[in-house]
Amino acid sequence: MTEEQYAKIQARLERLESKKKDIWDIIQILGTLLIPVAIAFAGNQYSKAQQAEALQVEQLQIERSHEMAQVNARIGQAGLIASMLDHLLSSDVKRKQLATEAVLIANPEIGPTLVRIVSEKDNNLEVRNFAKNALDERKNSLVQGLFDEKPAKRSEAYTGLMAGWSSNSEIIPEIITYARQHQANVDGVNNVLIFLSHMNQDALMPYKTEIETFIGEVQSMGQKTKERGAKLKNRLPK
């Protein structure tokens, strides 16, 4: 090998060595730049995870608070019902009448059942008639509430009807008649369909034909009404 060839090889090696250094320099620079980015990314992910966990804890606390509120409300209602029973069993007609009105409002779940018993079994005709009228007024008020312009009122009415009349067939012709008289109120008609579809299935049997007729009458009122009607029809006893 001549000195000239050796010099060329040496020059190439030096250039390669220089390139290696440049590459390592670049890698080191990039590494230095990426470390803060990686730290920031990891910190951001950790922060998001902590926030998500905090939200879950908060949601659980809200749910537990809601459950406790419901339990406390039921305990309070149970105490109220116990005190009302004394009045309902009293021989004092006025006390019975006041208790009849109060229990319907205070406890939508058991109130209608208690008042219905009074309307059928009480020894005093005046008390029986009063209880029956109070029950009818409450029922009519709730049926009308299904057609209220305020969603909260409609929801409250639905809850009250489900609690006190979901197994009572007698309400079916009355609620259908009211819906026919107020067909311009689409929300109300839909609420009637929803209530009927959520009633006890056995309670629907005596008025199956009338319900089917009503479904046919309102199905052209809109897609939602048509869908509600179809669901109700599927729930009707075969």
Short mmCIF file of C-alpha atoms in Angstrom, two decimals:
data_model
loop_
_atom_site.label_atom_id
_atom_site.label_comp_id
_atom_site.label_asym_id
_atom_site.label_seq_id
_atom_site.Cartn_x
_atom_site.Cartn_y
_atom_site.Cartn_z
CA MET A 1 0.00 0.00 0.00
CA THR A 2 1.38 3.36 -0.99
CA GLU A 3 1.46 6.34 1.31
CA GLU A 4 -1.12 8.06 -0.88
CA GLN A 5 -3.58 5.17 -0.55
CA TYR A 6 -3.02 5.04 3.19
CA ALA A 7 -3.72 8.75 3.46
CA LYS A 8 -7.01 8.39 1.58
CA ILE A 9 -8.15 5.56 3.84
CA GLN A 10 -7.20 7.55 6.91
CA ALA A 11 -9.17 10.54 5.63
CA ARG A 12 -12.24 8.37 5.07
CA LEU A 13 -12.01 6.93 8.57
CA GLU A 14 -11.78 10.40 10.04
CA ARG A 15 -14.85 11.50 8.08
CA LEU A 16 -16.79 8.45 9.29
CA GLU A 17 -15.71 9.12 12.84
CA SER A 18 -16.87 12.69 12.46
CA LYS A 19 -20.26 11.54 11.16
CA LYS A 20 -20.64 9.15 14.12
CA LYS A 21 -19.96 12.01 16.47
CA ASP A 22 -22.54 14.15 14.68
CA ILE A 23 -25.12 11.38 14.97
CA TRP A 24 -24.44 10.89 18.67
CA ASP A 25 -24.57 14.63 19.21
CA ILE A 26 -27.95 14.75 17.50
CA ILE A 27 -29.22 11.82 19.56
CA GLN A 28 -28.04 13.46 22.76
CA ILE A 29 -29.65 16.77 21.80
CA LEU A 30 -32.92 15.06 20.90
CA GLY A 31 -32.81 13.06 24.09
CA THR A 32 -32.33 16.23 26.10
CA LEU A 33 -35.27 17.84 24.35
CA LEU A 34 -37.53 14.79 24.68
CA ILE A 35 -37.01 14.27 28.40
CA PRO A 36 -39.13 17.32 29.41
CA VAL A 37 -41.76 16.33 26.84
CA ALA A 38 -41.88 12.79 28.22
CA ILE A 39 -42.11 14.09 31.77
CA ALA A 40 -44.86 16.53 30.80
CA PHE A 41 -46.79 13.78 28.98
CA ALA A 42 -46.49 11.39 31.92
CA GLY A 43 -47.54 14.12 34.32
CA ASN A 44 -50.51 15.03 32.15
CA GLN A 45 -51.64 11.40 31.95
CA TYR A 46 -51.29 11.00 35.70
CA SER A 47 -53.27 14.19 36.26
CA LYS A 48 -56.05 12.96 33.98
CA ALA A 49 -56.13 9.62 35.78
CA GLN A 50 -56.35 11.38 39.14
CA GLN A 51 -59.15 13.62 37.90
CA ALA A 52 -61.07 10.64 36.53
CA GLU A 53 -60.67 8.82 39.84
CA ALA A 54 -61.79 11.90 41.74
CA LEU A 55 -64.89 12.16 39.54
CA GLN A 56 -65.70 8.50 40.16
CA VAL A 57 -65.36 8.99 43.91
CA GLU A 58 -67.54 12.09 43.74
CA GLN A 59 -70.16 10.22 41.70
CA LEU A 60 -70.18 7.37 44.22
CA GLN A 61 -70.61 9.87 47.04
CA ILE A 62 -73.52 11.51 45.21
CA GLU A 63 -75.16 8.12 44.59
CA ARG A 64 -74.72 7.11 48.23
CA SER A 65 -76.11 10.44 49.39
CA HIS A 66 -79.09 9.95 47.09
CA GLU A 67 -79.62 6.42 48.40
CA MET A 68 -79.40 7.64 51.99
CA ALA A 69 -81.87 10.41 51.22
CA GLN A 70 -84.28 7.83 49.79
CA VAL A 71 -83.85 5.60 52.84
CA ASN A 72 -84.42 8.52 55.19
CA ALA A 73 -87.46 9.58 53.18
CA ARG A 74 -88.91 6.08 53.40
CA ILE A 75 -88.26 5.99 57.14
CA GLY A 76 -90.01 9.32 57.48
CA GLN A 77 -92.93 8.12 55.37
CA ALA A 78 -93.18 4.94 57.41
CA GLY A 79 -93.43 7.00 60.57
CA LEU A 80 -96.04 9.22 58.96
CA ILE A 81 -98.08 6.23 57.80
CA ALA A 82 -97.95 4.76 61.30
CA SER A 83 -99.34 7.98 62.75
CA MET A 84 -101.96 8.21 59.98
CA LEU A 85 -103.19 4.70 60.70
CA ASP A 86 -104.29 5.82 64.14
CA HIS A 87 -106.41 8.52 62.53
CA LEU A 88 -107.76 6.22 59.82
CA LEU A 89 -108.82 3.71 62.48
CA SER A 90 -110.32 6.40 64.68
CA SER A 91 -114.05 6.62 65.32
CA ASP A 92 -113.83 10.36 64.73
CA VAL A 93 -115.16 11.01 61.21
CA LYS A 94 -113.34 14.32 60.82
CA ARG A 95 -110.01 12.81 61.82
CA LYS A 96 -110.51 10.01 59.30
CA GLN A 97 -111.29 12.47 56.53
CA LEU A 98 -108.23 14.60 57.24
CA ALA A 99 -106.02 11.51 57.41
CA THR A 100 -107.48 10.26 54.13
CA GLU A 101 -106.51 13.44 52.30
CA ALA A 102 -103.10 13.65 53.94
CA VAL A 103 -102.00 10.08 53.28
CA LEU A 104 -102.76 10.34 49.55
CA ILE A 105 -100.33 13.23 49.19
CA ALA A 106 -97.76 12.20 51.78
CA ASN A 107 -97.18 8.69 50.49
CA PRO A 108 -97.97 8.09 46.80
CA GLU A 109 -96.92 4.44 47.07
CA ILE A 110 -99.07 3.10 49.89
CA GLY A 111 -101.49 6.01 50.31
CA PRO A 112 -103.92 5.06 47.50
CA THR A 113 -104.04 1.47 48.75
CA LEU A 114 -104.93 2.55 52.28
CA VAL A 115 -107.57 5.00 51.10
CA ARG A 116 -109.01 2.37 48.74
CA ILE A 117 -109.42 0.03 51.72
CA VAL A 118 -111.16 2.78 53.69
CA SER A 119 -113.47 3.51 50.74
CA GLU A 120 -114.53 -0.13 50.61
CA LYS A 121 -114.37 -1.39 54.20
CA ASP A 122 -115.04 1.45 56.62
CA ASN A 123 -118.19 1.03 58.71
CA ASN A 124 -119.24 4.64 58.19
CA LEU A 125 -120.89 5.39 54.83
CA GLU A 126 -119.88 9.05 55.02
CA VAL A 127 -116.24 8.07 55.48
CA ARG A 128 -116.41 5.53 52.65
CA ASN A 129 -117.84 8.11 50.26
CA PHE A 130 -115.32 10.72 51.35
CA ALA A 131 -112.45 8.29 50.79
CA LYS A 132 -113.77 7.30 47.37
CA ASN A 133 -114.11 10.94 46.30
CA ALA A 134 -110.64 11.79 47.60
CA LEU A 135 -109.20 8.84 45.69
CA ASP A 136 -110.99 9.87 42.49
CA GLU A 137 -109.82 13.46 42.83
CA ARG A 138 -106.23 12.36 43.32
CA LYS A 139 -106.41 10.01 40.35
CA ASN A 140 -107.98 12.64 38.10
CA SER A 141 -105.37 15.18 39.14
CA LEU A 142 -102.56 12.77 38.24
CA VAL A 143 -104.12 11.88 34.88
CA GLN A 144 -104.37 15.57 34.05
CA GLY A 145 -100.77 15.96 35.20
CA LEU A 146 -99.61 13.66 32.39
CA PHE A 147 -100.67 16.45 30.02
CA ASP A 148 -99.06 19.31 31.94
CA GLU A 149 -96.84 21.68 29.96
CA LYS A 150 -94.02 21.25 32.50
CA PRO A 151 -91.93 18.05 32.17
CA ALA A 152 -91.39 17.87 35.94
CA LYS A 153 -95.15 17.87 36.54
CA ARG A 154 -95.67 15.17 33.91
CA SER A 155 -92.97 13.03 35.51
CA GLU A 156 -94.47 13.52 38.97
CA ALA A 157 -97.91 12.53 37.68
CA TYR A 158 -96.54 9.40 36.01
CA THR A 159 -94.75 8.36 39.21
CA GLY A 160 -97.91 8.87 41.25
CA LEU A 161 -100.05 6.84 38.85
CA MET A 162 -97.53 4.01 38.72
CA ALA A 163 -97.39 3.91 42.51
CA GLY A 164 -101.13 3.89 43.11
CA TRP A 165 -102.87 2.64 39.97
CA SER A 166 -100.50 0.41 37.98
CA SER A 167 -102.52 -2.68 38.93
CA ASN A 168 -105.97 -1.08 38.81
CA SER A 169 -107.86 -1.86 35.61
CA GLU A 170 -110.56 0.69 36.34
CA ILE A 171 -108.28 3.58 35.42
CA ILE A 172 -107.81 2.36 31.83
CA PRO A 173 -111.09 3.55 30.23
CA GLU A 174 -110.85 6.83 32.15
CA ILE A 175 -107.30 7.62 31.07
CA ILE A 176 -108.03 6.65 27.45
CA THR A 177 -111.12 8.88 27.42
CA TYR A 178 -109.09 11.80 28.74
CA ALA A 179 -106.39 11.20 26.13
CA ARG A 180 -108.98 11.17 23.34
CA GLN A 181 -110.29 14.49 24.56
CA HIS A 182 -106.78 15.99 24.51
CA GLN A 183 -105.18 14.46 21.42
CA ALA A 184 -103.65 17.82 20.49
CA ASN A 185 -101.29 17.30 23.44
CA VAL A 186 -98.85 14.80 21.94
CA ASP A 187 -96.68 14.61 25.07
CA GLY A 188 -99.73 13.73 27.13
CA VAL A 189 -100.85 11.02 24.71
CA ASN A 190 -97.35 9.55 24.72
CA ASN A 191 -97.35 9.56 28.52
CA VAL A 192 -100.64 7.66 28.53
CA LEU A 193 -99.16 5.05 26.20
CA ILE A 194 -96.10 4.77 28.43
CA PHE A 195 -98.20 4.41 31.58
CA LEU A 196 -100.39 1.73 30.02
CA SER A 197 -97.36 -0.18 28.74
CA HIS A 198 -95.88 -0.19 32.26
CA MET A 199 -99.05 -1.30 34.03
CA ASN A 200 -99.40 -4.77 35.45
CA GLN A 201 -100.02 -6.99 32.43
CA ASP A 202 -102.96 -8.76 34.05
CA ALA A 203 -104.64 -5.40 34.63
CA LEU A 204 -104.60 -4.74 30.88
CA MET A 205 -106.61 -7.85 29.98
CA PRO A 206 -110.17 -6.56 30.69
CA TYR A 207 -109.64 -3.60 28.34
CA LYS A 208 -107.38 -5.18 25.72
CA THR A 209 -109.74 -4.40 22.83
CA GLU A 210 -110.22 -0.78 23.86
CA ILE A 211 -106.46 -0.32 24.23
CA GLU A 212 -105.85 -1.75 20.75
CA THR A 213 -108.46 0.63 19.33
CA PHE A 214 -106.82 3.58 21.07
CA ILE A 215 -103.39 2.59 19.71
CA GLY A 216 -104.83 2.58 16.19
CA GLU A 217 -106.36 6.02 16.70
CA VAL A 218 -103.15 7.75 17.78
CA GLN A 219 -100.42 6.00 15.79
CA SER A 220 -100.60 8.63 13.04
CA MET A 221 -99.70 11.42 15.48
CA GLY A 222 -95.96 10.96 14.95
CA GLN A 223 -93.10 8.50 14.93
CA LYS A 224 -92.64 8.55 18.70
CA THR A 225 -96.34 7.91 19.29
CA LYS A 226 -96.28 5.09 16.76
CA GLU A 227 -93.30 3.49 18.52
CA ARG A 228 -94.93 3.87 21.94
CA GLY A 229 -98.10 2.31 20.61
CA ALA A 230 -96.18 -0.64 19.17
CA LYS A 231 -94.46 -1.27 22.51
CA LEU A 232 -97.79 -1.17 24.32
CA LYS A 233 -99.34 -3.55 21.80
CA ASN A 234 -96.50 -6.03 22.34
CA ARG A 235 -97.20 -5.99 26.09
CA LEU A 236 -100.88 -6.75 25.77
CA PRO A 237 -101.88 -10.22 26.97
CA LYS A 238 -102.14 -12.73 24.13
#
